[in-house]
């Protein structure tokens, strides 16, 4: 009997070790920043690695820095419009990108007279951090950026506009207490990082959810401080405090259109609208028809 228990103990230890190894591999692959500051290796499989950042807006710029709750130095660029006003947009970039990839959105806001703040999310660009948390801690960082804006302009009226992981971030931020937050625009956000990575696990590696994703969930909690399943806008939007515009393309293969429908249905935002872009892939809604895209965005924002 003792031998049986000993063998069972060894088998259990082997299984636990294998689970940790698998979880650790995928956390490193999908969430860990390279030592040279490069994005996680999964970006090459999930996003277009050849995409280049748009040109920087030709407006006055300042560099802003803050400390996160876990003492990371976070970086952002503040662009000011020609005429002073109190309209502010925080533009939030997507997975594996940095703030530069929001420059084209910033250009439109600035041309319309808005102040624009573009953070590099944690573990991206000039901001410190080793791991992405797929919007969980990032949303709390956005809360701090909004506070920084109010220190600069106490009358600021703030909106959040995010794309992809940025959309997930602003949706989670919409449930937090953020003073002077007027509205949120969420372009192609996922219901949860767990669901999104589960789908990509099959696409990239041809592997099933079990037992890999539960292992990833446990290891991500150990290494980043938050389980991947906790990066879940679907759990946040029932507590949304501000008007929200949901945007999604019908041919999005990374974050299926059905995720937007689920988020919209779950949202308890005081006002909510959705803008569907036919034949648009992931993060491609603006590119399909920029004029219509910004007409919809500012038509929504101007109400609030």
mmCIF file of C-alpha atoms in Angstrom:
data_model
loop_
_atom_site.group_PDB
_atom_site.id
_atom_site.type_symbol
_atom_site.label_atom_id
_atom_site.label_comp_id
_atom_site.label_asym_id
_atom_site.label_seq_id
_atom_site.Cartn_x
_atom_site.Cartn_y
_atom_site.Cartn_z
ATOM 1 C CA UNK A 1 0.000 0.000 0.000
ATOM 2 C CA UNK A 2 2.821 2.390 0.838
ATOM 3 C CA UNK A 3 4.342 1.776 -2.577
ATOM 4 C CA UNK A 4 1.023 2.595 -4.261
ATOM 5 C CA UNK A 5 0.749 5.879 -2.380
ATOM 6 C CA UNK A 6 4.350 6.673 -3.190
ATOM 7 C CA UNK A 7 3.753 6.050 -6.893
ATOM 8 C CA UNK A 8 0.568 8.134 -6.805
ATOM 9 C CA UNK A 9 2.483 10.922 -5.087
ATOM 10 C CA UNK A 10 5.155 10.863 -7.763
ATOM 11 C CA UNK A 11 2.538 10.882 -10.527
ATOM 12 C CA UNK A 12 0.758 13.854 -8.940
ATOM 13 C CA UNK A 13 4.030 15.749 -8.618
ATOM 14 C CA UNK A 14 4.853 15.019 -12.254
ATOM 15 C CA UNK A 15 1.417 16.233 -13.347
ATOM 16 C CA UNK A 16 1.739 19.400 -11.260
ATOM 17 C CA UNK A 17 5.204 20.009 -12.664
ATOM 18 C CA UNK A 18 3.997 19.450 -16.216
ATOM 19 C CA UNK A 19 1.052 21.791 -15.667
ATOM 20 C CA UNK A 20 3.354 24.494 -14.316
ATOM 21 C CA UNK A 21 5.759 24.044 -17.221
ATOM 22 C CA UNK A 22 2.934 24.374 -19.749
ATOM 23 C CA UNK A 23 1.401 27.365 -17.975
ATOM 24 C CA UNK A 24 4.773 29.061 -17.597
ATOM 25 C CA UNK A 25 5.550 28.593 -21.285
ATOM 26 C CA UNK A 26 2.320 30.223 -22.421
ATOM 27 C CA UNK A 27 2.481 33.059 -19.872
ATOM 28 C CA UNK A 28 5.984 33.859 -21.120
ATOM 29 C CA UNK A 29 4.872 33.491 -24.731
ATOM 30 C CA UNK A 30 1.760 35.664 -24.461
ATOM 31 C CA UNK A 31 2.329 38.094 -21.594
ATOM 32 C CA UNK A 32 6.033 38.622 -20.907
ATOM 33 C CA UNK A 33 7.904 41.504 -22.446
ATOM 34 C CA UNK A 34 11.270 40.776 -24.034
ATOM 35 C CA UNK A 35 14.441 41.793 -22.197
ATOM 36 C CA UNK A 36 15.083 44.293 -24.998
ATOM 37 C CA UNK A 37 11.657 45.864 -24.459
ATOM 38 C CA UNK A 38 10.069 44.014 -27.360
ATOM 39 C CA UNK A 39 6.454 42.841 -27.069
ATOM 40 C CA UNK A 40 5.550 39.256 -26.117
ATOM 41 C CA UNK A 41 6.444 36.608 -28.689
ATOM 42 C CA UNK A 42 2.768 35.836 -29.315
ATOM 43 C CA UNK A 43 2.352 39.213 -31.008
ATOM 44 C CA UNK A 44 3.959 37.787 -34.157
ATOM 45 C CA UNK A 45 1.144 35.220 -34.318
ATOM 46 C CA UNK A 46 -1.747 37.397 -33.209
ATOM 47 C CA UNK A 47 -1.000 40.852 -34.664
ATOM 48 C CA UNK A 48 0.654 42.036 -37.856
ATOM 49 C CA UNK A 49 4.364 42.248 -36.935
ATOM 50 C CA UNK A 50 5.050 44.460 -39.947
ATOM 51 C CA UNK A 51 2.592 47.177 -38.977
ATOM 52 C CA UNK A 52 4.336 50.511 -38.490
ATOM 53 C CA UNK A 53 3.218 53.357 -36.272
ATOM 54 C CA UNK A 54 1.470 56.355 -37.902
ATOM 55 C CA UNK A 55 3.169 59.729 -38.074
ATOM 56 C CA UNK A 56 3.259 61.734 -34.872
ATOM 57 C CA UNK A 57 0.633 64.506 -34.737
ATOM 58 C CA UNK A 58 2.016 67.949 -35.467
ATOM 59 C CA UNK A 59 0.830 69.500 -32.222
ATOM 60 C CA UNK A 60 2.563 70.670 -29.060
ATOM 61 C CA UNK A 61 3.661 67.681 -26.976
ATOM 62 C CA UNK A 62 4.699 67.072 -23.395
ATOM 63 C CA UNK A 63 5.903 63.881 -21.740
ATOM 64 C CA UNK A 64 4.016 62.938 -18.591
ATOM 65 C CA UNK A 65 4.975 60.297 -16.029
ATOM 66 C CA UNK A 66 3.234 58.741 -13.049
ATOM 67 C CA UNK A 67 3.806 55.865 -10.643
ATOM 68 C CA UNK A 68 1.413 52.922 -10.714
ATOM 69 C CA UNK A 69 -0.026 51.417 -7.542
ATOM 70 C CA UNK A 70 2.684 48.730 -7.745
ATOM 71 C CA UNK A 71 5.419 51.358 -8.234
ATOM 72 C CA UNK A 72 6.015 51.096 -11.978
ATOM 73 C CA UNK A 73 6.983 54.292 -13.774
ATOM 74 C CA UNK A 74 4.399 54.840 -16.500
ATOM 75 C CA UNK A 75 4.890 57.093 -19.506
ATOM 76 C CA UNK A 76 2.434 59.064 -21.628
ATOM 77 C CA UNK A 77 2.468 61.775 -24.272
ATOM 78 C CA UNK A 78 0.160 64.750 -23.931
ATOM 79 C CA UNK A 79 -0.760 66.596 -27.121
ATOM 80 C CA UNK A 80 -2.517 69.934 -26.762
ATOM 81 C CA UNK A 81 -4.820 71.492 -29.366
ATOM 82 C CA UNK A 82 -4.404 74.946 -30.841
ATOM 83 C CA UNK A 83 -6.977 76.492 -28.520
ATOM 84 C CA UNK A 84 -7.274 75.727 -24.817
ATOM 85 C CA UNK A 85 -10.390 73.853 -23.699
ATOM 86 C CA UNK A 86 -11.530 71.202 -21.226
ATOM 87 C CA UNK A 87 -12.267 68.294 -23.566
ATOM 88 C CA UNK A 88 -9.861 65.411 -22.949
ATOM 89 C CA UNK A 89 -9.411 62.021 -24.593
ATOM 90 C CA UNK A 90 -7.258 59.223 -23.224
ATOM 91 C CA UNK A 91 -6.423 56.959 -26.175
ATOM 92 C CA UNK A 92 -5.477 53.401 -25.259
ATOM 93 C CA UNK A 93 -3.472 51.177 -27.589
ATOM 94 C CA UNK A 94 -3.831 47.455 -28.206
ATOM 95 C CA UNK A 95 -1.982 44.237 -27.448
ATOM 96 C CA UNK A 96 1.703 44.242 -28.307
ATOM 97 C CA UNK A 97 1.662 47.907 -29.338
ATOM 98 C CA UNK A 98 2.528 51.179 -27.642
ATOM 99 C CA UNK A 99 1.132 54.683 -27.622
ATOM 100 C CA UNK A 100 2.547 55.565 -31.046
ATOM 101 C CA UNK A 101 -0.001 53.266 -32.641
ATOM 102 C CA UNK A 102 -2.768 55.628 -31.497
ATOM 103 C CA UNK A 103 -1.283 58.639 -33.296
ATOM 104 C CA UNK A 104 -3.777 58.473 -36.187
ATOM 105 C CA UNK A 105 -6.715 58.498 -33.735
ATOM 106 C CA UNK A 106 -5.040 61.349 -31.863
ATOM 107 C CA UNK A 107 -4.745 63.382 -35.058
ATOM 108 C CA UNK A 108 -8.516 63.344 -35.500
ATOM 109 C CA UNK A 109 -9.204 64.320 -31.903
ATOM 110 C CA UNK A 110 -6.653 67.129 -32.020
ATOM 111 C CA UNK A 111 -8.016 68.500 -35.283
ATOM 112 C CA UNK A 112 -11.395 68.687 -33.582
ATOM 113 C CA UNK A 113 -9.904 70.650 -30.689
ATOM 114 C CA UNK A 114 -9.485 67.944 -28.055
ATOM 115 C CA UNK A 115 -6.638 67.523 -25.587
ATOM 116 C CA UNK A 116 -5.165 64.054 -26.051
ATOM 117 C CA UNK A 117 -3.250 61.862 -23.634
ATOM 118 C CA UNK A 118 -1.695 58.675 -25.032
ATOM 119 C CA UNK A 119 -0.214 56.350 -22.412
ATOM 120 C CA UNK A 120 2.205 53.550 -23.057
ATOM 121 C CA UNK A 121 0.486 50.823 -21.071
ATOM 122 C CA UNK A 122 2.549 48.914 -18.530
ATOM 123 C CA UNK A 123 5.148 46.620 -20.113
ATOM 124 C CA UNK A 124 4.889 48.577 -23.369
ATOM 125 C CA UNK A 125 6.848 51.390 -24.978
ATOM 126 C CA UNK A 126 8.601 53.615 -22.440
ATOM 127 C CA UNK A 127 6.559 52.389 -19.470
ATOM 128 C CA UNK A 128 8.035 49.971 -16.970
ATOM 129 C CA UNK A 129 6.712 46.487 -16.324
ATOM 130 C CA UNK A 130 7.534 42.920 -17.230
ATOM 131 C CA UNK A 131 4.071 41.474 -17.850
ATOM 132 C CA UNK A 132 0.899 42.545 -19.588
ATOM 133 C CA UNK A 133 -2.262 41.853 -17.611
ATOM 134 C CA UNK A 134 -4.618 42.203 -20.581
ATOM 135 C CA UNK A 135 -6.451 45.206 -19.170
ATOM 136 C CA UNK A 136 -6.746 44.326 -15.480
ATOM 137 C CA UNK A 137 -4.027 46.435 -13.878
ATOM 138 C CA UNK A 138 -3.959 48.606 -17.019
ATOM 139 C CA UNK A 139 -7.478 49.828 -16.253
ATOM 140 C CA UNK A 140 -6.332 50.916 -12.796
ATOM 141 C CA UNK A 141 -3.423 52.733 -14.418
ATOM 142 C CA UNK A 142 -5.892 54.591 -16.647
ATOM 143 C CA UNK A 143 -7.719 55.645 -13.489
ATOM 144 C CA UNK A 144 -4.450 57.212 -12.301
ATOM 145 C CA UNK A 145 -3.905 58.942 -15.652
ATOM 146 C CA UNK A 146 -7.367 60.489 -15.374
ATOM 147 C CA UNK A 147 -6.439 61.749 -11.913
ATOM 148 C CA UNK A 148 -3.270 63.255 -13.385
ATOM 149 C CA UNK A 149 -5.352 65.091 -16.000
ATOM 150 C CA UNK A 150 -7.563 66.561 -13.288
ATOM 151 C CA UNK A 151 -4.477 67.818 -11.467
ATOM 152 C CA UNK A 152 -3.577 69.624 -14.693
ATOM 153 C CA UNK A 153 -7.125 70.763 -15.523
ATOM 154 C CA UNK A 154 -9.674 70.510 -12.723
ATOM 155 C CA UNK A 155 -12.522 71.214 -15.171
ATOM 156 C CA UNK A 156 -11.521 68.460 -17.593
ATOM 157 C CA UNK A 157 -14.255 66.370 -19.195
ATOM 158 C CA UNK A 158 -12.615 63.033 -19.937
ATOM 159 C CA UNK A 159 -13.454 60.261 -22.393
ATOM 160 C CA UNK A 160 -11.653 56.950 -22.912
ATOM 161 C CA UNK A 161 -11.169 55.448 -26.378
ATOM 162 C CA UNK A 162 -9.470 52.060 -26.649
ATOM 163 C CA UNK A 163 -8.827 49.529 -29.387
ATOM 164 C CA UNK A 164 -8.476 45.740 -28.858
ATOM 165 C CA UNK A 165 -6.754 45.231 -25.490
ATOM 166 C CA UNK A 166 -7.183 48.984 -25.138
ATOM 167 C CA UNK A 167 -10.936 48.492 -25.516
ATOM 168 C CA UNK A 168 -10.894 45.814 -22.835
ATOM 169 C CA UNK A 169 -8.923 48.219 -20.635
ATOM 170 C CA UNK A 170 -11.361 51.116 -21.003
ATOM 171 C CA UNK A 171 -14.370 48.840 -20.481
ATOM 172 C CA UNK A 172 -12.890 47.648 -17.194
ATOM 173 C CA UNK A 173 -12.048 51.252 -16.330
ATOM 174 C CA UNK A 174 -15.674 52.219 -16.979
ATOM 175 C CA UNK A 175 -16.637 50.327 -13.817
ATOM 176 C CA UNK A 176 -14.095 52.175 -11.667
ATOM 177 C CA UNK A 177 -14.575 55.474 -9.885
ATOM 178 C CA UNK A 178 -13.072 58.057 -12.239
ATOM 179 C CA UNK A 179 -13.971 61.680 -11.596
ATOM 180 C CA UNK A 180 -15.192 63.697 -14.594
ATOM 181 C CA UNK A 181 -15.370 60.636 -16.869
ATOM 182 C CA UNK A 182 -18.006 61.386 -19.509
ATOM 183 C CA UNK A 183 -18.006 58.439 -21.934
ATOM 184 C CA UNK A 184 -16.158 55.387 -23.237
ATOM 185 C CA UNK A 185 -15.507 54.155 -26.783
ATOM 186 C CA UNK A 186 -14.579 50.464 -26.990
ATOM 187 C CA UNK A 187 -13.399 49.280 -30.392
ATOM 188 C CA UNK A 188 -13.185 45.463 -30.794
ATOM 189 C CA UNK A 189 -12.812 44.565 -27.137
ATOM 190 C CA UNK A 190 -12.941 40.955 -25.946
ATOM 191 C CA UNK A 191 -15.267 39.462 -23.341
ATOM 192 C CA UNK A 192 -12.268 38.063 -21.466
ATOM 193 C CA UNK A 193 -8.601 37.458 -22.160
ATOM 194 C CA UNK A 194 -9.161 33.835 -21.173
ATOM 195 C CA UNK A 195 -11.748 33.354 -23.932
ATOM 196 C CA UNK A 196 -9.654 35.195 -26.491
ATOM 197 C CA UNK A 197 -6.497 33.204 -25.775
ATOM 198 C CA UNK A 198 -8.463 29.953 -25.694
ATOM 199 C CA UNK A 199 -9.595 30.600 -29.262
ATOM 200 C CA UNK A 200 -6.083 31.527 -30.362
ATOM 201 C CA UNK A 201 -4.612 28.450 -28.688
ATOM 202 C CA UNK A 202 -6.549 26.326 -31.139
ATOM 203 C CA UNK A 203 -5.764 28.577 -34.113
ATOM 204 C CA UNK A 204 -2.005 28.895 -33.480
ATOM 205 C CA UNK A 205 -1.161 25.535 -31.922
ATOM 206 C CA UNK A 206 -4.185 23.358 -32.679
ATOM 207 C CA UNK A 207 -4.534 22.676 -28.944
ATOM 208 C CA UNK A 208 -7.662 22.416 -26.773
ATOM 209 C CA UNK A 209 -8.595 24.594 -23.804
ATOM 210 C CA UNK A 210 -8.045 21.812 -21.271
ATOM 211 C CA UNK A 211 -5.706 21.310 -19.537
ATOM 212 C CA UNK A 212 -3.635 24.193 -20.904
ATOM 213 C CA UNK A 213 -5.727 27.280 -20.126
ATOM 214 C CA UNK A 214 -6.453 26.357 -16.491
ATOM 215 C CA UNK A 215 -2.680 25.954 -16.060
ATOM 216 C CA UNK A 216 -2.103 29.320 -17.726
ATOM 217 C CA UNK A 217 -4.685 30.846 -15.392
ATOM 218 C CA UNK A 218 -2.884 29.588 -12.289
ATOM 219 C CA UNK A 219 0.616 30.510 -13.470
ATOM 220 C CA UNK A 220 -0.474 33.955 -14.659
ATOM 221 C CA UNK A 221 -1.765 34.643 -11.142
ATOM 222 C CA UNK A 222 1.574 33.533 -9.687
ATOM 223 C CA UNK A 223 3.740 35.547 -12.078
ATOM 224 C CA UNK A 224 1.725 38.687 -12.830
ATOM 225 C CA UNK A 225 -0.453 39.054 -9.740
ATOM 226 C CA UNK A 226 -3.694 38.449 -11.611
ATOM 227 C CA UNK A 227 -5.194 35.397 -13.311
ATOM 228 C CA UNK A 228 -5.832 35.763 -17.018
ATOM 229 C CA UNK A 229 -9.502 34.956 -16.361
ATOM 230 C CA UNK A 230 -9.754 38.095 -14.210
ATOM 231 C CA UNK A 231 -9.020 40.287 -17.239
ATOM 232 C CA UNK A 232 -12.689 40.083 -18.126
ATOM 233 C CA UNK A 233 -14.630 43.119 -19.346
ATOM 234 C CA UNK A 234 -17.743 40.923 -19.379
ATOM 235 C CA UNK A 235 -17.555 40.980 -15.555
ATOM 236 C CA UNK A 236 -16.995 44.751 -15.453
ATOM 237 C CA UNK A 237 -19.598 46.122 -17.864
ATOM 238 C CA UNK A 238 -22.589 45.279 -15.637
ATOM 239 C CA UNK A 239 -21.126 47.974 -13.362
ATOM 240 C CA UNK A 240 -20.318 50.522 -16.090
ATOM 241 C CA UNK A 241 -20.907 54.040 -14.861
ATOM 242 C CA UNK A 242 -20.790 56.058 -18.104
ATOM 243 C CA UNK A 243 -22.259 56.054 -21.648
ATOM 244 C CA UNK A 244 -20.478 53.514 -23.828
ATOM 245 C CA UNK A 245 -20.104 53.080 -27.589
ATOM 246 C CA UNK A 246 -19.235 49.561 -28.729
ATOM 247 C CA UNK A 247 -17.531 49.198 -32.142
ATOM 248 C CA UNK A 248 -16.748 45.944 -33.944
ATOM 249 C CA UNK A 249 -16.040 44.547 -37.387
ATOM 250 C CA UNK A 250 -18.067 41.616 -38.651
ATOM 251 C CA UNK A 251 -15.040 39.678 -39.951
ATOM 252 C CA UNK A 252 -12.839 40.004 -36.857
ATOM 253 C CA UNK A 253 -11.011 36.669 -36.552
ATOM 254 C CA UNK A 254 -9.097 37.492 -33.382
ATOM 255 C CA UNK A 255 -11.997 38.800 -31.296
ATOM 256 C CA UNK A 256 -15.221 37.435 -32.803
ATOM 257 C CA UNK A 257 -18.087 39.848 -33.438
ATOM 258 C CA UNK A 258 -20.224 37.775 -31.069
ATOM 259 C CA UNK A 259 -18.072 39.029 -28.188
ATOM 260 C CA UNK A 260 -19.238 42.578 -28.819
ATOM 261 C CA UNK A 261 -22.863 41.422 -28.739
ATOM 262 C CA UNK A 262 -22.268 39.726 -25.386
ATOM 263 C CA UNK A 263 -20.554 42.804 -23.969
ATOM 264 C CA UNK A 264 -23.326 45.089 -25.216
ATOM 265 C CA UNK A 265 -26.041 42.889 -23.728
ATOM 266 C CA UNK A 266 -24.225 42.638 -20.393
ATOM 267 C CA UNK A 267 -23.497 46.362 -20.118
ATOM 268 C CA UNK A 268 -25.517 48.449 -17.697
ATOM 269 C CA UNK A 269 -24.081 51.716 -18.983
ATOM 270 C CA UNK A 270 -26.618 54.559 -18.591
ATOM 271 C CA UNK A 271 -26.519 54.931 -22.393
ATOM 272 C CA UNK A 272 -25.090 52.347 -24.774
ATOM 273 C CA UNK A 273 -24.849 52.171 -28.543
ATOM 274 C CA UNK A 274 -23.138 49.857 -30.994
ATOM 275 C CA UNK A 275 -21.548 50.575 -34.354
ATOM 276 C CA UNK A 276 -21.056 47.564 -36.610
ATOM 277 C CA UNK A 277 -18.581 47.819 -39.489
ATOM 278 C CA UNK A 278 -19.231 45.295 -42.239
ATOM 279 C CA UNK A 279 -16.263 43.293 -43.540
ATOM 280 C CA UNK A 280 -13.847 44.874 -41.074
ATOM 281 C CA UNK A 281 -11.233 42.669 -39.430
ATOM 282 C CA UNK A 282 -9.643 43.114 -36.043
ATOM 283 C CA UNK A 283 -8.856 46.747 -35.193
ATOM 284 C CA UNK A 284 -9.728 47.635 -38.786
ATOM 285 C CA UNK A 285 -13.034 49.456 -38.315
ATOM 286 C CA UNK A 286 -11.472 52.906 -38.665
ATOM 287 C CA UNK A 287 -9.489 51.963 -41.754
ATOM 288 C CA UNK A 288 -12.557 50.696 -43.595
ATOM 289 C CA UNK A 289 -14.197 54.107 -43.606
ATOM 290 C CA UNK A 290 -12.406 56.740 -41.480
ATOM 291 C CA UNK A 291 -14.965 59.461 -42.175
ATOM 292 C CA UNK A 292 -17.919 57.329 -41.100
ATOM 293 C CA UNK A 293 -15.978 55.960 -38.139
ATOM 294 C CA UNK A 294 -15.263 59.367 -36.664
ATOM 295 C CA UNK A 295 -18.732 60.657 -37.504
ATOM 296 C CA UNK A 296 -20.118 57.850 -35.356
ATOM 297 C CA UNK A 297 -17.564 58.361 -32.583
ATOM 298 C CA UNK A 298 -17.965 62.121 -32.281
ATOM 299 C CA UNK A 299 -21.700 61.946 -32.880
ATOM 300 C CA UNK A 300 -21.827 59.782 -29.782
ATOM 301 C CA UNK A 301 -19.344 61.787 -27.707
ATOM 302 C CA UNK A 302 -20.923 65.142 -28.518
ATOM 303 C CA UNK A 303 -24.074 64.032 -26.697
ATOM 304 C CA UNK A 304 -22.206 63.929 -23.427
#
